[in-house]
Amino acid sequence: MEMNYNRPIDAALFPDGCERGSLTKFLLWLGGVSVVLLLGLYAAFLVLSRGLGVTGLDDYFGFGLWITFDLGVIALGAGAFFTGLLRYILNIDPLKNIINLAVIVGFICYTGAMLVLLLDIGQPIRSWFGLWHPNVHSMLTEVIFCISCYCLVLIIEYIPLILEQKQINKNRLAHHIAHNLHLMMPLFAGIGAFLSTFHQGSLGGMYGVLFGRPYAFRDGFFIWPWTFFLFVLSAAASGPMLTVLIATLMEKMTGKKLVSFDIKALMGKIAGTMLLVYLVFKFMDTLAWINSVAPRSGLTFDQFFHGWIYGKWLLFTELVLCGVLPCVILLYKPLRDNPTLLYLAGILDCAGILINRYVMTVQTLAFPSLPFDKWALYCPNWVEWAACGFVFAYGAILLSISHRYLPIFPQERYLNGGCCAGGAKH
C-alpha cells in the first residue's frame, strides 16, 4: 500500500471531510503559545507563594487589572449565553453554524476569569467560603453562585462536542449521550441565560451601590442600580462580535472558510441592535449622572476627570468612537455587508466595553472620594500582565485543539469545496 507522507499522522481524528495542517506545524504553534502559558504559571506561583505584594496592587487599588480583565472577558464571553438564547429559545436557525464556537469561547472566558480570580482572592484555598458562608447582603454572593453554576452549564454544553469527535462517537454510549444532550440543549440554554443575566447584572450592581465611590454610584430601579441593567445590555451587545472576530481570526490563521459571511453579518445585526439599546440607556444614565447624581454629592462633572490618564477622552472614546460609530456600521446594511467595516465595528464594540470596565474599576478607585485624598495612579506590573496572558494562551490552546479534532463548524466542508453534511447553505 502506498503511503501518503503529506497526510498528517493524526488525520484519522479530524472531523469528517475536513483537512488540517501538518502535526509538526501544529505542535510548533502549541509550543510557542505554551511559553506564554508557562510565564503565566510562574507569575501565579509568585502570587500564591509570596502574596499580592508582588503585584502592582496596593491599599488604594484592591481592584486593578485582574478585575478589569475578569469583567471584560466575562462580558465578551456573553456571546455564549446570548447566542444560545437566540438559537435554542428564539429558534434563529442560522445561528447553528456558529453556536459551537460561541460555547467554546464562553467556556474559555468564564473559566479563564475564574482562574485569574483565584489569584486576586489572595487565599484561594478559602474560595469556597463564598458558597458555604454566603453574605446574603452582598451582590457578589449572587455573582459567586451564578457564575459557578453557569460554568457547569458551559461544561455540559461543551461535552457533546467532545463526544461527537469522530473516533469517540463510534462508541454507542458516547453517541447516545451526545444525542440526548443535544435534545436537552434548549433547557440548558434557558438556564444559562438566566444565570448569566443575573451574574452580569450583579457585577454592575456592585459598582452602582458604592455610595462612597461617587464615580460609580448610581440611582436605582426598585432594588437594582442602573448599572445592573447596563452591564447586562453591554455584554449582550459585545459578546456576539467577539465570536465573529475569533471565527475570522481562525480563518486567517488556517486559510480555510469556517463560517459564511452572512452568518457573521447576522451576528453583527444582532449585536448592533443590542448596542443601540445599550447606548440609549447609557446616554440616559450619563446625563442623569452629570445633572443629578453628581450634584447631590457636591461634585461637578469636571471633577471626575484628571490629566490624560483619567481624562474625558475615555468617556468620548467609549460612547462615541466605540459606541455610536460601530452601532451605525452594524445597523446600516450597506456598511455591515462590507467585511472590513464589519470587523472594524466588532473591534470597536469590544474595545468600548473594555474601556467601560476599566473606568468603572480603576477610575472609580483613583478618584479622591475624601477631601484630603488626591488622585491615585495605578500601574500593573508584569506579574499581573503575565497572569492575564496565561488566559489568552490557555484559550488559544483549547481553541486550537478543538478546531483540529472536534466538529465545531457545520459549514466548513461546504465552504471549502466538500459536501455540507452538518449545516445548511445560507
Short mmCIF file of C-alpha atoms in Angstrom, two decimals:
data_model
loop_
_atom_site.label_atom_id
_atom_site.label_comp_id
_atom_site.label_asym_id
_atom_site.label_seq_id
_atom_site.Cartn_x
_atom_site.Cartn_y
_atom_site.Cartn_z
CA MET A 1 0.00 0.00 0.00
CA GLU A 2 1.36 3.41 -0.98
CA MET A 3 1.96 5.75 1.93
CA ASN A 4 0.89 9.41 1.75
CA TYR A 5 3.65 11.23 3.57
CA ASN A 6 1.86 14.59 3.18
CA ARG A 7 -1.05 13.33 5.22
CA PRO A 8 -0.80 14.16 8.99
CA ILE A 9 -0.41 11.09 11.16
CA ASP A 10 -3.41 12.15 13.25
CA ALA A 11 -5.66 12.67 10.19
CA ALA A 12 -8.00 9.89 11.32
CA LEU A 13 -9.01 12.11 14.24
CA PHE A 14 -10.08 15.06 12.09
CA PRO A 15 -13.77 15.93 11.57
CA ASP A 16 -15.23 14.18 8.52
CA GLY A 17 -14.41 15.89 5.24
CA CYS A 18 -12.14 18.49 6.84
CA GLU A 19 -8.42 18.91 6.25
CA ARG A 20 -5.89 20.22 8.73
CA GLY A 21 -2.24 21.25 8.56
CA SER A 22 0.71 19.09 9.46
CA LEU A 23 1.11 17.85 13.01
CA THR A 24 4.62 19.37 13.15
CA LYS A 25 3.35 22.90 12.48
CA PHE A 26 0.51 22.37 14.95
CA LEU A 27 2.90 21.28 17.70
CA LEU A 28 5.22 24.22 16.96
CA TRP A 29 2.26 26.57 17.32
CA LEU A 30 1.25 24.97 20.62
CA GLY A 31 4.86 25.16 21.80
CA GLY A 32 5.08 28.88 21.09
CA VAL A 33 1.80 29.59 22.90
CA SER A 34 2.90 27.38 25.80
CA VAL A 35 5.79 29.77 26.50
CA VAL A 36 3.22 32.45 27.41
CA LEU A 37 1.30 29.84 29.39
CA LEU A 38 4.38 28.88 31.42
CA LEU A 39 5.21 32.53 32.12
CA GLY A 40 1.69 32.97 33.46
CA LEU A 41 2.08 29.87 35.62
CA TYR A 42 5.31 31.28 37.04
CA ALA A 43 3.55 34.57 37.82
CA ALA A 44 0.75 32.62 39.53
CA PHE A 45 3.32 30.73 41.60
CA LEU A 46 4.85 34.03 42.75
CA VAL A 47 1.45 35.39 43.78
CA LEU A 48 0.38 32.25 45.63
CA SER A 49 3.74 31.80 47.36
CA ARG A 50 4.56 35.42 48.21
CA GLY A 51 1.18 37.14 48.25
CA LEU A 52 -0.28 40.14 46.43
CA GLY A 53 2.74 42.24 47.38
CA VAL A 54 4.46 41.07 44.18
CA THR A 55 1.78 42.81 42.10
CA GLY A 56 1.07 46.49 41.48
CA LEU A 57 -1.98 46.38 43.77
CA ASP A 58 -1.96 48.40 46.99
CA ASP A 59 -4.31 49.85 49.62
CA TYR A 60 -5.80 52.24 47.06
CA PHE A 61 -6.27 49.64 44.35
CA GLY A 62 -7.58 46.38 45.72
CA PHE A 63 -9.21 46.06 42.30
CA GLY A 64 -6.95 46.54 39.31
CA LEU A 65 -6.00 44.86 36.06
CA TRP A 66 -7.27 41.44 37.14
CA ILE A 67 -10.78 42.64 37.99
CA THR A 68 -10.87 44.77 34.84
CA PHE A 69 -9.75 41.72 32.86
CA ASP A 70 -12.29 39.47 34.60
CA LEU A 71 -15.19 41.84 33.95
CA GLY A 72 -14.03 42.36 30.36
CA VAL A 73 -13.70 38.70 29.37
CA ILE A 74 -16.91 37.77 31.18
CA ALA A 75 -18.77 40.47 29.22
CA LEU A 76 -17.17 39.43 25.93
CA GLY A 77 -17.84 35.78 26.73
CA ALA A 78 -21.55 36.58 26.91
CA GLY A 79 -21.80 35.54 23.27
CA ALA A 80 -22.30 32.02 24.64
CA PHE A 81 -25.44 32.67 26.67
CA PHE A 82 -26.90 35.27 24.29
CA THR A 83 -26.28 33.26 21.11
CA GLY A 84 -27.61 30.15 22.88
CA LEU A 85 -30.74 32.07 23.87
CA LEU A 86 -31.29 33.21 20.28
CA ARG A 87 -30.55 29.78 18.78
CA TYR A 88 -32.40 27.44 21.14
CA ILE A 89 -35.10 29.60 22.74
CA LEU A 90 -35.95 32.08 19.95
CA ASN A 91 -35.09 29.43 17.34
CA ILE A 92 -32.98 31.57 15.00
CA ASP A 93 -31.82 28.56 12.98
CA PRO A 94 -28.85 30.04 11.02
CA LEU A 95 -27.00 30.55 14.31
CA LYS A 96 -26.47 26.78 14.49
CA ASN A 97 -23.44 27.38 12.29
CA ILE A 98 -21.64 29.46 14.93
CA ILE A 99 -23.19 28.37 18.24
CA ASN A 100 -20.49 25.73 18.88
CA LEU A 101 -17.74 28.33 18.67
CA ALA A 102 -19.73 30.68 20.91
CA VAL A 103 -19.98 27.96 23.56
CA ILE A 104 -16.23 27.26 23.46
CA VAL A 105 -15.38 30.98 23.62
CA GLY A 106 -17.75 31.42 26.54
CA PHE A 107 -16.24 28.41 28.31
CA ILE A 108 -12.73 29.84 27.86
CA CYS A 109 -13.74 33.32 29.03
CA TYR A 110 -15.56 32.16 32.14
CA THR A 111 -13.09 29.51 33.27
CA GLY A 112 -10.17 31.84 32.47
CA ALA A 113 -11.74 34.62 34.52
CA MET A 114 -12.20 32.27 37.46
CA LEU A 115 -8.57 31.16 37.25
CA VAL A 116 -7.37 34.77 37.46
CA LEU A 117 -9.85 35.46 40.24
CA LEU A 118 -8.21 32.73 42.33
CA LEU A 119 -5.08 34.86 42.32
CA ASP A 120 -6.94 38.06 43.14
CA ILE A 121 -8.65 36.49 46.15
CA GLY A 122 -5.27 36.19 47.84
CA GLN A 123 -6.16 32.96 49.65
CA PRO A 124 -7.66 30.66 47.01
CA ILE A 125 -7.91 27.78 49.48
CA ARG A 126 -10.76 29.78 51.02
CA SER A 127 -12.53 30.45 47.73
CA TRP A 128 -15.31 28.06 48.75
CA PHE A 129 -16.22 30.27 51.71
CA GLY A 130 -18.44 32.40 49.48
CA LEU A 131 -20.58 29.35 48.71
CA TRP A 132 -20.60 27.80 52.17
CA HIS A 133 -20.76 31.02 54.23
CA PRO A 134 -22.58 33.44 51.89
CA ASN A 135 -23.03 37.09 52.78
CA VAL A 136 -26.69 37.43 51.80
CA HIS A 137 -26.41 41.23 51.79
CA SER A 138 -23.72 41.30 49.08
CA MET A 139 -24.30 41.27 45.34
CA LEU A 140 -21.05 39.35 44.99
CA THR A 141 -22.74 36.37 46.65
CA GLU A 142 -25.16 36.21 43.75
CA VAL A 143 -22.21 36.53 41.36
CA ILE A 144 -20.40 33.62 43.03
CA PHE A 145 -23.42 31.32 42.85
CA CYS A 146 -24.48 32.27 39.31
CA ILE A 147 -21.02 32.20 37.74
CA SER A 148 -20.20 28.84 39.37
CA CYS A 149 -23.45 27.30 38.15
CA TYR A 150 -23.09 28.84 34.68
CA CYS A 151 -19.61 27.35 34.35
CA LEU A 152 -21.23 23.95 34.96
CA VAL A 153 -23.77 24.73 32.23
CA LEU A 154 -20.96 25.61 29.81
CA ILE A 155 -19.20 22.34 30.63
CA ILE A 156 -22.43 20.45 29.89
CA GLU A 157 -22.77 22.33 26.59
CA TYR A 158 -19.15 21.57 25.69
CA ILE A 159 -19.36 17.83 26.43
CA PRO A 160 -21.46 16.94 23.31
CA LEU A 161 -18.78 18.49 21.08
CA ILE A 162 -16.17 16.23 22.64
CA LEU A 163 -18.40 13.16 22.38
CA GLU A 164 -19.05 13.94 18.69
CA GLN A 165 -15.36 13.63 17.89
CA LYS A 166 -15.19 11.09 15.08
CA GLN A 167 -13.45 8.28 16.97
CA ILE A 168 -15.20 8.84 20.30
CA ASN A 169 -18.62 8.95 18.60
CA LYS A 170 -18.14 5.39 17.34
CA ASN A 171 -18.85 4.27 20.91
CA ARG A 172 -22.62 3.73 21.22
CA LEU A 173 -22.81 5.10 24.74
CA ALA A 174 -20.93 8.28 23.80
CA HIS A 175 -23.14 8.66 20.71
CA HIS A 176 -26.37 8.36 22.71
CA ILE A 177 -25.16 10.72 25.46
CA ALA A 178 -24.24 13.36 22.87
CA HIS A 179 -27.59 12.92 21.10
CA ASN A 180 -29.62 13.24 24.28
CA LEU A 181 -27.64 16.24 25.49
CA HIS A 182 -28.41 17.96 22.18
CA LEU A 183 -32.12 17.31 22.75
CA MET A 184 -31.87 18.95 26.18
CA MET A 185 -29.85 21.91 24.93
CA PRO A 186 -32.82 24.36 24.94
CA LEU A 187 -33.20 23.68 28.67
CA PHE A 188 -29.53 24.37 29.35
CA ALA A 189 -29.63 27.44 27.11
CA GLY A 190 -32.52 28.82 29.15
CA ILE A 191 -30.80 28.08 32.46
CA GLY A 192 -27.56 29.60 31.15
CA ALA A 193 -29.33 32.77 30.00
CA PHE A 194 -30.98 33.16 33.42
CA LEU A 195 -27.76 32.59 35.37
CA SER A 196 -25.59 34.73 33.12
CA THR A 197 -28.08 37.61 33.11
CA PHE A 198 -28.10 37.80 36.88
CA HIS A 199 -24.37 37.50 37.44
CA GLN A 200 -23.64 40.03 34.68
CA GLY A 201 -26.14 42.38 36.29
CA SER A 202 -24.87 41.84 39.80
CA LEU A 203 -21.33 42.67 38.72
CA GLY A 204 -22.64 46.02 37.51
CA GLY A 205 -24.90 46.43 40.51
CA MET A 206 -21.89 46.03 42.81
CA TYR A 207 -20.47 49.29 41.43
CA GLY A 208 -23.79 51.11 41.48
CA VAL A 209 -24.29 50.65 45.22
CA LEU A 210 -20.85 52.04 46.17
CA PHE A 211 -22.18 55.24 47.71
CA GLY A 212 -18.67 56.08 48.94
CA ARG A 213 -17.36 56.00 45.35
CA PRO A 214 -19.21 58.81 43.52
CA TYR A 215 -17.75 57.95 40.10
CA ALA A 216 -19.59 54.62 40.07
CA PHE A 217 -22.58 55.27 42.36
CA ARG A 218 -25.97 55.42 40.62
CA ASP A 219 -29.64 55.69 41.47
CA GLY A 220 -31.74 52.60 41.09
CA PHE A 221 -34.81 50.88 39.74
CA PHE A 222 -36.53 49.08 42.63
CA ILE A 223 -33.60 47.33 44.41
CA TRP A 224 -31.18 47.49 41.46
CA PRO A 225 -28.96 50.43 40.45
CA TRP A 226 -28.94 51.37 36.77
CA THR A 227 -25.53 49.75 36.35
CA PHE A 228 -27.17 46.33 36.88
CA PHE A 229 -29.02 46.61 33.57
CA LEU A 230 -26.23 48.42 31.74
CA PHE A 231 -23.79 45.58 32.36
CA VAL A 232 -26.29 43.02 31.03
CA LEU A 233 -27.03 45.04 27.89
CA SER A 234 -23.38 45.81 27.19
CA ALA A 235 -22.47 42.13 27.47
CA ALA A 236 -25.21 41.13 25.03
CA ALA A 237 -24.03 43.89 22.66
CA SER A 238 -20.37 42.83 22.60
CA GLY A 239 -20.33 39.05 23.10
CA PRO A 240 -21.61 38.10 19.62
CA MET A 241 -18.98 40.28 17.94
CA LEU A 242 -16.13 38.64 19.84
CA THR A 243 -17.33 35.29 18.49
CA VAL A 244 -17.33 36.72 14.95
CA LEU A 245 -13.84 38.17 15.37
CA ILE A 246 -12.43 34.91 16.72
CA ALA A 247 -14.01 32.94 13.86
CA THR A 248 -12.43 35.37 11.38
CA LEU A 249 -9.03 35.17 13.09
CA MET A 250 -9.18 31.38 12.92
CA GLU A 251 -9.99 31.60 9.22
CA LYS A 252 -7.00 33.85 8.60
CA MET A 253 -4.67 31.55 10.52
CA THR A 254 -5.89 28.30 8.95
CA GLY A 255 -6.53 29.59 5.42
CA LYS A 256 -9.99 28.00 5.41
CA LYS A 257 -13.52 29.37 5.47
CA LEU A 258 -15.27 28.28 8.65
CA VAL A 259 -18.42 30.43 8.84
CA SER A 260 -20.21 32.05 5.90
CA PHE A 261 -20.18 35.84 5.85
CA ASP A 262 -23.97 36.13 6.01
CA ILE A 263 -23.89 34.41 9.42
CA LYS A 264 -21.30 36.93 10.59
CA ALA A 265 -23.42 39.78 9.24
CA LEU A 266 -26.45 38.37 11.09
CA MET A 267 -24.44 38.30 14.31
CA GLY A 268 -23.39 41.87 13.57
CA LYS A 269 -27.01 42.96 13.09
CA ILE A 270 -27.98 41.33 16.39
CA ALA A 271 -25.03 42.94 18.19
CA GLY A 272 -25.82 46.32 16.61
CA THR A 273 -29.42 46.14 17.79
CA MET A 274 -28.36 45.35 21.35
CA LEU A 275 -25.68 48.05 21.17
CA LEU A 276 -28.33 50.61 20.17
CA VAL A 277 -30.50 49.63 23.15
CA TYR A 278 -27.48 49.80 25.44
CA LEU A 279 -26.38 53.22 24.13
CA VAL A 280 -29.84 54.72 24.64
CA PHE A 281 -29.81 53.75 28.31
CA LYS A 282 -26.10 54.51 28.70
CA PHE A 283 -26.58 58.10 27.44
CA MET A 284 -29.59 58.49 29.75
CA ASP A 285 -27.51 57.21 32.64
CA THR A 286 -24.61 59.54 31.80
CA LEU A 287 -26.90 62.58 31.62
CA ALA A 288 -28.56 61.65 34.93
CA TRP A 289 -25.12 61.13 36.47
CA ILE A 290 -23.90 64.55 35.33
CA ASN A 291 -27.04 66.54 36.15
CA SER A 292 -28.45 64.75 39.19
CA VAL A 293 -26.30 62.14 40.94
CA ALA A 294 -23.03 64.14 40.93
CA PRO A 295 -24.54 67.48 42.09
CA ARG A 296 -26.27 65.73 45.01
CA SER A 297 -22.81 64.52 46.04
CA GLY A 298 -21.48 68.08 45.90
CA LEU A 299 -19.41 67.38 42.77
CA THR A 300 -19.22 68.67 39.23
CA PHE A 301 -18.68 66.72 36.04
CA ASP A 302 -15.17 68.12 35.54
CA GLN A 303 -14.04 66.82 38.94
CA PHE A 304 -14.45 63.22 37.81
CA PHE A 305 -11.57 63.54 35.35
CA HIS A 306 -7.89 64.27 35.80
CA GLY A 307 -4.98 64.59 33.38
CA TRP A 308 -4.70 62.42 30.30
CA ILE A 309 -4.76 59.07 32.12
CA TYR A 310 -8.19 59.73 33.63
CA GLY A 311 -9.26 62.28 31.02
CA LYS A 312 -12.61 62.96 29.38
CA TRP A 313 -11.27 61.38 26.21
CA LEU A 314 -12.04 57.99 27.76
CA LEU A 315 -15.74 58.84 28.05
CA PHE A 316 -15.82 60.20 24.48
CA THR A 317 -14.00 57.14 23.14
CA GLU A 318 -16.29 54.74 25.00
CA LEU A 319 -19.58 56.36 23.98
CA VAL A 320 -18.89 57.81 20.53
CA LEU A 321 -15.87 56.21 18.87
CA CYS A 322 -16.51 52.73 20.34
CA GLY A 323 -20.27 53.10 20.74
CA VAL A 324 -22.13 55.24 18.23
CA LEU A 325 -19.74 54.54 15.33
CA PRO A 326 -19.87 50.71 15.47
CA CYS A 327 -23.61 50.88 16.14
CA VAL A 328 -24.16 52.79 12.89
CA ILE A 329 -21.95 50.37 10.94
CA LEU A 330 -23.68 47.28 12.34
CA LEU A 331 -27.22 48.55 11.79
CA TYR A 332 -26.79 50.05 8.31
CA LYS A 333 -26.80 47.10 5.92
CA PRO A 334 -24.54 48.52 3.14
CA LEU A 335 -21.85 49.21 5.75
CA ARG A 336 -22.42 45.93 7.60
CA ASP A 337 -22.06 43.93 4.38
CA ASN A 338 -18.51 45.26 3.94
CA PRO A 339 -16.24 42.72 5.69
CA THR A 340 -13.61 45.30 6.65
CA LEU A 341 -16.17 47.63 8.22
CA LEU A 342 -17.95 44.74 9.95
CA TYR A 343 -14.73 43.56 11.60
CA LEU A 344 -13.73 47.14 12.46
CA ALA A 345 -17.12 47.67 14.12
CA GLY A 346 -16.62 44.45 16.07
CA ILE A 347 -13.21 45.57 17.33
CA LEU A 348 -14.55 48.98 18.35
CA ASP A 349 -17.59 47.42 20.02
CA CYS A 350 -15.43 45.09 22.14
CA ALA A 351 -12.94 47.88 22.92
CA GLY A 352 -15.74 50.14 24.16
CA ILE A 353 -16.90 47.52 26.66
CA LEU A 354 -13.33 47.03 27.89
CA ILE A 355 -12.96 50.79 28.40
CA ASN A 356 -16.20 50.81 30.37
CA ARG A 357 -15.00 48.04 32.67
CA TYR A 358 -11.64 49.84 33.08
CA VAL A 359 -13.09 53.19 34.13
CA MET A 360 -15.69 51.58 36.39
CA THR A 361 -12.90 49.71 38.15
CA VAL A 362 -9.71 51.79 38.07
CA GLN A 363 -11.03 55.33 37.69
CA THR A 364 -13.61 54.68 40.40
CA LEU A 365 -10.84 53.84 42.87
CA ALA A 366 -8.47 56.54 41.61
CA PHE A 367 -10.99 59.32 42.22
CA PRO A 368 -10.32 61.17 45.53
CA SER A 369 -13.56 60.46 47.35
CA LEU A 370 -12.38 62.10 50.62
CA PRO A 371 -11.41 65.79 50.97
CA PHE A 372 -7.81 65.02 51.95
CA ASP A 373 -7.30 62.45 49.15
CA LYS A 374 -5.54 63.02 45.85
CA TRP A 375 -5.88 61.28 42.52
CA ALA A 376 -4.13 57.91 42.76
CA LEU A 377 -2.06 56.36 39.97
CA TYR A 378 -2.21 52.65 39.25
CA CYS A 379 0.26 50.79 37.05
CA PRO A 380 0.01 46.99 36.83
CA ASN A 381 3.33 45.17 36.81
CA TRP A 382 4.48 42.22 34.73
CA VAL A 383 3.05 39.66 37.16
CA GLU A 384 -0.48 40.90 36.55
CA TRP A 385 0.02 41.07 32.79
CA ALA A 386 1.55 37.58 32.72
CA ALA A 387 -1.44 36.15 34.61
CA CYS A 388 -3.77 37.69 32.01
CA GLY A 389 -1.52 36.35 29.25
CA PHE A 390 -1.96 32.90 30.78
CA VAL A 391 -5.69 33.08 30.00
CA PHE A 392 -5.03 34.11 26.40
CA ALA A 393 -2.60 31.21 25.96
CA TYR A 394 -4.98 28.77 27.64
CA GLY A 395 -7.77 29.93 25.32
CA ALA A 396 -5.59 29.70 22.22
CA ILE A 397 -4.54 26.14 23.08
CA LEU A 398 -8.08 24.97 23.81
CA LEU A 399 -9.44 26.61 20.64
CA SER A 400 -6.64 25.12 18.54
CA ILE A 401 -7.18 21.58 19.80
CA SER A 402 -10.96 21.91 19.49
CA HIS A 403 -10.72 23.17 15.92
CA ARG A 404 -8.29 20.43 14.89
CA TYR A 405 -10.22 17.50 16.29
CA LEU A 406 -13.83 18.49 17.04
CA PRO A 407 -16.70 19.19 14.59
CA ILE A 408 -17.17 22.84 15.59
CA PHE A 409 -18.15 24.41 12.26
CA PRO A 410 -21.04 22.69 10.42
CA GLN A 411 -20.44 24.77 7.27
CA GLU A 412 -16.73 24.08 6.94
CA ARG A 413 -16.93 21.23 4.42
CA TYR A 414 -19.35 23.07 2.17
CA LEU A 415 -17.44 26.35 2.25
CA ASN A 416 -14.17 24.61 1.34
CA GLY A 417 -15.49 22.60 -1.58
CA GLY A 418 -16.79 19.50 0.17
CA CYS A 419 -20.30 18.33 0.88
CA CYS A 420 -22.37 20.11 3.51
CA ALA A 421 -23.45 17.46 5.99
CA GLY A 422 -23.79 19.41 9.18
CA GLY A 423 -25.12 22.80 8.18
CA ALA A 424 -27.45 24.21 5.60
CA LYS A 425 -26.38 26.54 2.85
CA HIS A 426 -27.34 30.12 3.71
#
